[in-house]
Structures are given as C-alpha cells and as structure tokens.
CSV table of C-alpha atoms in Angstrom, one decimal:
chain,number,residue,atom,x,y,z
Q,245,MET,CA,122.5,113.9,128.7
Q,246,LEU,CA,120.5,116.7,127.1
Q,247,SER,CA,121.5,119.2,129.7
Q,248,ARG,CA,123.9,117.8,132.2
Q,249,ASP,CA,126.4,116.2,129.8
Q,250,ILE,CA,126.6,119.2,127.5
Q,251,LYS,CA,129.8,121.2,128.2
Q,252,ILE,CA,130.0,124.6,126.6
Q,253,ALA,CA,132.9,124.6,124.2
Q,254,PRO,CA,133.8,127.3,121.6
Q,255,PRO,CA,133.2,126.2,118.0
Q,256,PRO,CA,136.3,125.1,116.1
Q,257,SER,CA,138.3,127.9,114.5
Q,258,THR,CA,137.5,126.5,111.1
Q,259,SER,CA,133.7,126.6,111.7
Q,260,SER,CA,131.7,128.5,109.1
Q,261,TRP,CA,129.2,131.1,110.2
Q,262,VAL,CA,126.5,128.5,109.5
Q,263,ASP,CA,128.1,125.9,111.7
Q,264,ASP,CA,128.5,128.5,114.4
Q,265,TRP,CA,124.9,129.5,114.6
Q,266,GLU,CA,123.6,126.0,114.1
Q,267,THR,CA,125.8,124.8,117.0
Q,268,ARG,CA,124.6,127.6,119.2
Q,269,GLU,CA,120.9,127.0,118.4
Q,270,SER,CA,121.2,123.3,118.8
Q,271,LEU,CA,122.8,123.5,122.2
Q,272,LYS,CA,120.2,126.0,123.3
Q,273,TYR,CA,117.5,123.5,122.4
Q,274,LEU,CA,119.2,120.5,124.0
Q,275,ARG,CA,119.6,122.4,127.3
Q,276,ASN,CA,115.8,122.8,127.5
Q,277,PRO,CA,113.9,120.8,124.9
Q,278,ALA,CA,110.5,120.8,126.5
Q,279,PRO,CA,109.2,124.2,125.2
Q,280,LEU,CA,110.0,123.5,121.6
Q,281,ILE,CA,108.8,119.9,121.8
Q,282,SER,CA,105.4,121.3,122.9
Q,283,LYS,CA,105.5,124.0,120.2
Q,284,TYR,CA,106.1,121.5,117.3
Q,285,ALA,CA,104.1,118.6,118.7
Q,286,TYR,CA,100.9,120.5,119.5
Q,287,ALA,CA,101.3,123.4,117.1
Q,288,GLY,CA,99.1,125.6,119.2
Q,289,VAL,CA,96.2,123.1,119.2
Q,290,THR,CA,94.7,121.8,122.4
Q,291,PRO,CA,96.8,118.6,122.9
Q,292,GLU,CA,93.9,116.2,123.0
Q,293,TYR,CA,92.9,117.4,119.5
Q,294,SER,CA,96.4,117.6,118.1
Q,295,ARG,CA,98.0,115.2,115.6
Q,296,ALA,CA,100.5,114.3,118.3
Q,297,PHE,CA,97.7,112.6,120.1
Q,298,ALA,CA,97.1,110.3,117.1
Q,299,TRP,CA,100.1,108.4,118.4
Q,300,ASN,CA,98.5,108.3,121.9
Q,301,HIS,CA,95.3,106.8,120.5
Q,302,SER,CA,97.2,104.2,118.5
Q,303,TYR,CA,99.6,103.2,121.3
Q,304,ARG,CA,96.8,103.1,123.9
Q,305,PHE,CA,94.9,100.6,121.8
Q,306,PHE,CA,97.8,98.3,121.2
Q,307,ARG,CA,98.9,98.5,124.8
Q,308,ALA,CA,95.4,97.5,125.9
Q,309,ARG,CA,94.7,94.8,123.3
Q,310,TRP,CA,98.2,93.3,122.6
Q,311,ASN,CA,97.6,90.1,124.4
Q,312,ASP,CA,94.2,89.8,122.7
Q,313,LEU,CA,95.8,90.3,119.3
Q,314,ALA,CA,98.4,87.6,120.2
Q,315,GLU,CA,95.5,85.1,120.7
Q,316,ALA,CA,93.3,86.3,117.8
Q,317,GLY,CA,93.4,84.8,114.4
Q,318,ILE,CA,94.0,86.9,111.3
Q,319,ASP,CA,90.3,86.9,110.4
Q,320,ASP,CA,89.3,88.2,113.9
Q,321,PRO,CA,87.6,91.7,113.6
Q,322,LEU,CA,90.1,92.9,116.2
Q,323,TYR,CA,92.7,93.1,113.5
Q,324,LEU,CA,90.5,95.4,111.4
Q,325,GLN,CA,90.2,97.6,114.5
Q,326,ALA,CA,93.9,97.5,115.1
Q,327,SER,CA,94.5,98.4,111.4
Q,328,ALA,CA,92.2,101.4,111.7
Q,329,GLU,CA,94.0,102.7,114.7
Q,330,LEU,CA,97.4,102.4,113.0
Q,331,VAL,CA,96.1,104.0,109.8
Q,332,ALA,CA,94.8,107.0,111.7
Q,333,TYR,CA,98.2,107.5,113.3
Q,334,LEU,CA,100.1,107.0,110.0
Q,335,ALA,CA,97.8,109.4,108.1
Q,336,SER,CA,98.2,112.1,110.8
Q,337,PHE,CA,101.9,112.0,110.3
Q,338,GLY,CA,102.0,112.3,106.5
Q,339,MET,CA,102.3,108.6,105.5
Q,340,TYR,CA,99.5,108.9,103.0
Q,341,GLY,CA,101.3,111.0,100.5
Q,342,VAL,CA,101.3,109.9,96.9
Q,343,HIS,CA,104.9,108.6,97.1
Q,344,THR,CA,104.0,105.9,99.6
Q,345,HIS,CA,101.1,104.5,97.5
Q,346,LEU,CA,99.1,104.0,100.7
Q,347,MET,CA,96.3,106.1,99.2
Q,348,THR,CA,95.7,103.3,96.7
Q,349,VAL,CA,94.7,100.8,99.4
Q,350,ASN,CA,92.5,100.6,102.5
Q,351,LYS,CA,93.1,99.6,106.1
Q,352,THR,CA,92.9,95.8,105.4
Q,353,VAL,CA,96.3,95.9,103.9
Q,354,PHE,CA,97.7,96.2,107.4
Q,355,VAL,CA,95.9,93.1,108.8
Q,356,PRO,CA,98.5,90.6,107.6
Q,357,ILE,CA,101.3,92.9,108.5
Q,358,LEU,CA,100.1,93.4,112.1
Q,359,HIS,CA,99.3,89.7,112.4
Q,360,SER,CA,102.8,88.8,111.4
Q,361,LEU,CA,104.3,91.4,113.7
Q,362,VAL,CA,102.3,90.3,116.7
Q,363,ALA,CA,103.1,86.6,116.1
Q,364,HIS,CA,106.8,87.2,115.8
Q,365,ALA,CA,106.8,89.5,118.9
Q,366,ARG,CA,105.1,86.6,120.8
Q,367,ASP,CA,107.8,84.2,119.7
Q,368,LEU,CA,110.4,86.7,120.9
Q,369,HIS,CA,108.5,87.1,124.2
Q,370,VAL,CA,108.1,90.8,123.4
Q,371,THR,CA,105.0,92.5,124.5
Q,372,CYS,CA,103.6,96.0,124.4
Q,373,GLY,CA,104.1,98.3,127.4
Q,374,ARG,CA,107.4,96.7,128.6
Q,375,GLY,CA,110.0,99.0,130.1
Q,376,SER,CA,112.7,98.5,127.6
Q,377,TYR,CA,113.6,96.6,124.4
Q,378,SER,CA,116.8,95.1,123.2
Q,379,ALA,CA,118.4,96.2,119.9
Q,380,THR,CA,118.5,92.6,118.8
Q,381,ASP,CA,114.7,92.0,119.3
Q,382,VAL,CA,113.8,95.3,117.6
Q,383,GLN,CA,116.0,94.4,114.6
Q,384,GLU,CA,114.1,91.2,114.3
Q,385,LEU,CA,110.8,93.1,114.4
Q,386,ILE,CA,112.1,95.5,111.8
Q,387,ASP,CA,113.0,92.6,109.5
Q,388,ARG,CA,109.6,91.0,110.1
Q,389,VAL,CA,107.7,94.2,109.2
Q,390,ARG,CA,109.9,94.7,106.1
Q,391,ASN,CA,109.2,91.2,104.9
Q,392,ALA,CA,105.5,91.4,105.6
Q,393,LEU,CA,105.3,94.6,103.5
Q,394,ARG,CA,107.2,93.0,100.7
Q,395,ALA,CA,104.9,89.9,100.9
Q,396,ILE,CA,101.7,91.9,100.7
Q,397,ASN,CA,103.2,93.8,97.7
Q,398,ALA,CA,103.9,90.5,95.9
Q,399,GLU,CA,100.6,88.9,96.9
Q,400,ALA,CA,98.3,91.7,96.0
Q,401,ASN,CA,100.3,93.3,93.2
Q,402,LEU,CA,100.9,96.5,95.2
Q,403,GLN,CA,103.6,99.0,95.1
Q,404,LEU,CA,103.8,100.1,98.8
Q,405,ALA,CA,107.0,102.0,99.5
Q,406,VAL,CA,108.9,99.7,101.9
Q,407,THR,CA,110.9,102.5,103.5
Q,408,ASP,CA,112.7,103.0,106.9
Q,409,THR,CA,110.0,105.7,107.6
Q,410,LEU,CA,107.0,103.4,107.1
Q,411,ILE,CA,108.6,100.4,108.9
Q,412,SER,CA,109.7,102.5,111.9
Q,413,LYS,CA,106.4,104.4,112.1
Q,414,ILE,CA,104.5,101.0,112.3
Q,415,LEU,CA,106.7,99.9,115.1
Q,416,HIS,CA,106.5,103.3,116.8
Q,417,GLY,CA,102.7,103.4,116.6
Q,418,THR,CA,102.3,99.9,117.9
Q,419,LEU,CA,105.0,98.9,120.4
Q,420,ALA,CA,106.8,102.3,120.8
Q,421,CYS,CA,110.0,100.3,120.7
Q,422,MET,CA,111.9,102.7,118.5
Q,423,PRO,CA,111.6,106.3,117.2
Q,424,ALA,CA,110.0,106.9,113.8
Q,425,PHE,CA,112.9,107.6,111.4
Q,426,ASP,CA,111.2,110.3,109.4
Q,427,SER,CA,113.2,113.2,107.9
Q,428,HIS,CA,113.0,115.4,111.0
Q,429,VAL,CA,114.1,112.7,113.4
Q,430,ARG,CA,117.0,111.8,111.1
Q,431,SER,CA,118.0,115.4,110.9
Q,432,GLY,CA,117.8,115.8,114.7
Q,433,ILE,CA,119.9,112.7,115.2
Q,434,SER,CA,122.5,113.9,112.7
Q,435,ILE,CA,122.8,117.2,114.5
Q,436,PHE,CA,123.2,115.4,117.8
Q,437,ASN,CA,125.9,113.2,116.4
Q,438,ARG,CA,127.7,116.2,114.9
Q,439,LEU,CA,127.9,117.8,118.3
Q,440,SER,CA,128.9,114.6,120.0
Q,441,PRO,CA,132.7,114.2,119.5
Q,442,ASP,CA,133.7,117.4,121.4
Q,443,ILE,CA,130.5,118.0,123.5
Q,444,LEU,CA,128.7,114.8,124.2
Q,445,SER,CA,131.7,112.4,124.2
Q,446,LEU,CA,130.3,110.0,121.7
Q,447,THR,CA,132.6,108.4,119.2
Q,448,SER,CA,132.1,107.2,115.6
Q,449,SER,CA,131.3,103.7,116.9
Q,450,THR,CA,128.7,105.0,119.4
Q,451,ALA,CA,127.1,107.6,117.1
Q,452,LEU,CA,123.3,107.1,117.0
Q,453,PRO,CA,121.9,105.5,113.9
Q,454,THR,CA,120.0,107.7,111.3
Q,455,ASP,CA,118.6,104.8,109.3
Q,456,LEU,CA,117.7,101.1,109.7
Q,457,GLU,CA,120.8,99.8,107.9
Q,458,ARG,CA,123.0,100.7,110.8
Q,459,SER,CA,123.1,98.9,114.2
Q,460,LEU,CA,120.5,100.2,116.6
Q,461,ALA,CA,122.6,99.2,119.6
Q,462,PRO,CA,124.2,102.6,120.2
Q,463,LEU,CA,120.7,104.1,120.4
Q,464,TYR,CA,119.5,101.7,123.0
Q,465,ASP,CA,122.8,101.8,124.9
Q,466,TRP,CA,122.6,105.6,125.1
Q,467,ALA,CA,118.8,105.7,126.0
Q,468,CYS,CA,119.3,103.2,128.8
Q,469,ARG,CA,122.1,105.1,130.5
Q,470,GLN,CA,120.9,106.1,134.0
Q,471,ASP,CA,121.6,109.8,133.5
Q,472,VAL,CA,119.9,109.8,130.1
Q,473,GLN,CA,116.9,107.9,131.4
Q,474,ALA,CA,116.4,110.4,134.2
Q,475,GLU,CA,116.6,113.3,131.8
Q,476,LEU,CA,114.2,111.7,129.3
Q,477,GLN,CA,111.7,111.0,132.0
Q,478,ARG,CA,111.9,114.6,133.2
Q,479,ILE,CA,111.2,115.8,129.6
Q,480,GLY,CA,108.4,113.3,129.2
Q,481,ALA,CA,106.7,114.6,132.3
Q,482,THR,CA,106.2,117.9,130.6
Q,483,PHE,CA,104.2,116.3,127.8
Q,484,ALA,CA,100.4,116.3,127.9
Q,485,PRO,CA,99.5,113.3,130.1
Q,486,PHE,CA,99.3,109.9,128.5
Q,487,VAL,CA,96.2,108.1,129.8
Q,488,ASP,CA,95.7,104.4,129.3
Q,489,SER,CA,92.5,102.6,128.5
Q,490,ASP,CA,91.6,102.4,132.2
Q,491,GLY,CA,92.0,106.1,132.7
Q,492,LYS,CA,95.4,105.8,134.5
Q,493,VAL,CA,98.1,108.3,133.8
Q,494,LEU,CA,101.3,106.5,132.8
Q,495,PRO,CA,104.8,107.6,131.9
Q,496,TYR,CA,105.5,107.9,128.2
Q,497,PRO,CA,107.6,105.1,126.7
Q,498,THR,CA,111.3,105.9,126.5
Q,499,MET,CA,111.3,105.7,122.7
Q,500,ARG,CA,108.4,108.0,122.4
Q,501,ILE,CA,110.3,110.7,124.3
Q,502,VAL,CA,113.4,110.0,122.2
Q,503,ASP,CA,111.4,110.4,119.1
Q,504,GLN,CA,109.9,113.7,120.2
Q,505,VAL,CA,113.3,115.1,121.3
Q,506,PHE,CA,114.9,114.4,118.0
Q,507,TRP,CA,111.8,115.2,115.9
Q,508,ALA,CA,111.5,118.7,117.5
Q,509,LEU,CA,115.3,119.3,117.1
Q,510,GLY,CA,115.2,118.4,113.5
Q,511,SER,CA,112.0,120.4,112.9
Q,512,HIS,CA,113.4,123.4,114.6
Q,513,MET,CA,116.7,123.4,112.8
Q,514,ASP,CA,115.2,122.6,109.4
Q,515,LYS,CA,112.9,125.6,109.9
Q,516,LEU,CA,115.8,127.9,110.9
Q,517,ARG,CA,117.9,126.7,108.0
Q,518,ALA,CA,115.0,127.4,105.5
Q,519,GLU,CA,114.6,130.9,107.0
Q,520,ALA,CA,118.3,131.6,106.9
Q,521,SER,CA,118.5,130.4,103.3
Q,522,HIS,CA,115.6,132.7,102.4
Q,523,ILE,CA,117.3,135.7,104.0
Q,524,GLN,CA,120.6,134.9,102.2
Q,525,VAL,CA,118.8,134.6,98.8
Q,526,SER,CA,116.9,137.8,99.4
Q,527,SER,CA,120.0,139.7,100.3
Q,528,SER,CA,121.9,138.4,97.2
Q,529,GLU,CA,119.1,139.7,95.0
Q,530,ARG,CA,119.3,143.3,96.2
C-alpha cells in the first residue's frame, strides 16, 4: 500500500509546477509515513503529555467500560465519566471553537448522545475493541449520532454544529471505527485519491471518501486488504505504545492508524502549500 504499491511514474506532461512538487512530496511521505506522523502527532512533546494521547485516554476508557455502558442506564454516573473522557479528547483536537457552539454547553450534553450510540451499537452487535467494522454498521452508527445531535439541539434549544467532523470524531474517540474527517484528514485523502489513478490503481468507484455523504465501503475494502493491513500495522508499531486499562500493550486499531496516516499527510502538505504561497507572494512583491 503506502510503500509497496507505489510505482514511481513521471508526472503527466501537462502537470503544473505545483502538481509536480506536490506529487513528489506526497510520494516521499507515503513511502515512509512514520517520521512525519510522529512529528505532527507529538509536536516535540513527550508522547504521554501530547494532545495525541487525548485519543489514547478516551479510547482506553471506552474499550474498558463499553460493556458496562451497554448495561447502564442513562442516569448512571458512568455516562458522566464517559462524557468527560470524550470532551477531553474533542477539546484537545479543536472541537471547542466558537463555530461548533460546544463552548456554550457542558459535558452532560453528550450523555444522551453516548447512551443512544451505545444502545444502537448493542443492537448491531458492535462492541469496542473488535478487529474490524463493516461499512454498513458504521453508516448506521453515523446516522444514530447525527440524529442524537439533532435531537439534543431540538430538545434543549441548542445550536450544536452537526458536522461530519464532530460526528466522526465522536465515533473515532469512542469505537475507533472510522477516521476523524477533519480538514487535514480530508486533505490527505484527497491527495491520496489524486495520486491513485496512475500510481495506486484505484478508480473513481473505489476512491476513498472525503465526507460522510459518500459510501464508506471503499475505505473499509482498502483498509482490509492484506497488504494494506500489513503496512498499517507496521506503521502503527512505530507509534508510542497504546496501553490498555490493565497495563497491557495492544496494537492500535486500524482506523486510528488510517486517521494518523492521512492526518499527517494533509497537515504536511497544507503546511508546504502555505509556505509555497507565502514565498510566491513575497517574490511577486519585489
């Protein structure tokens, strides 16, 4: 996948200078993603204190207490604890900006959302920590979270932004069943898809989705390929260890690794584009 499937090919003759260097930098990253994932995920901070570990804390809690949550009622204090863990993760990754309206509420707003999610997952026989998820099940969970957000908006007269980013981050921080579709992940997937026709042998029908309106099936089909799985696990093994609530070191979930691969690619290329734009503007002003 990230290294083995990539075949070096010259850029099309019609490529602009921008396409040329973006292709070159993207391919350089995809051949060896681990160093830049570490750079952007930990940002020079000791991993255990980094914001990346906010996901570890959230997922560790839900992995350990999922069955308890499935048995607990909505008024059980466990749901307040679960909401606090989720909020800490969401806040660490920028979801408490003014545009989301999350700063106008407290953690209890997530209690009915999490209760609805856990109940529907139980009906689907979906649990936290399983090896893989089907696109069909995940789509149902997306719909359930979206509807729960809309319901709390209507019930409590709120204006929470019901976005792909928030929905996917909730599912990423609880079940790790999908990547979080924030701007950097979407950018990374778009770059990956753009390289695909000639280099990665994907077609328009198998291009990976960049939003929740498209079928998620190509993403899961791609991530479950044996060669892709092997490469993702190799990359995941370079992350700071994920330790469960019993102190056991476990492999990272596939979709956490997918998230980090595309998030780092998008972050890196967005940064390079901004720098290139600045250089071009500065040159034009001389």
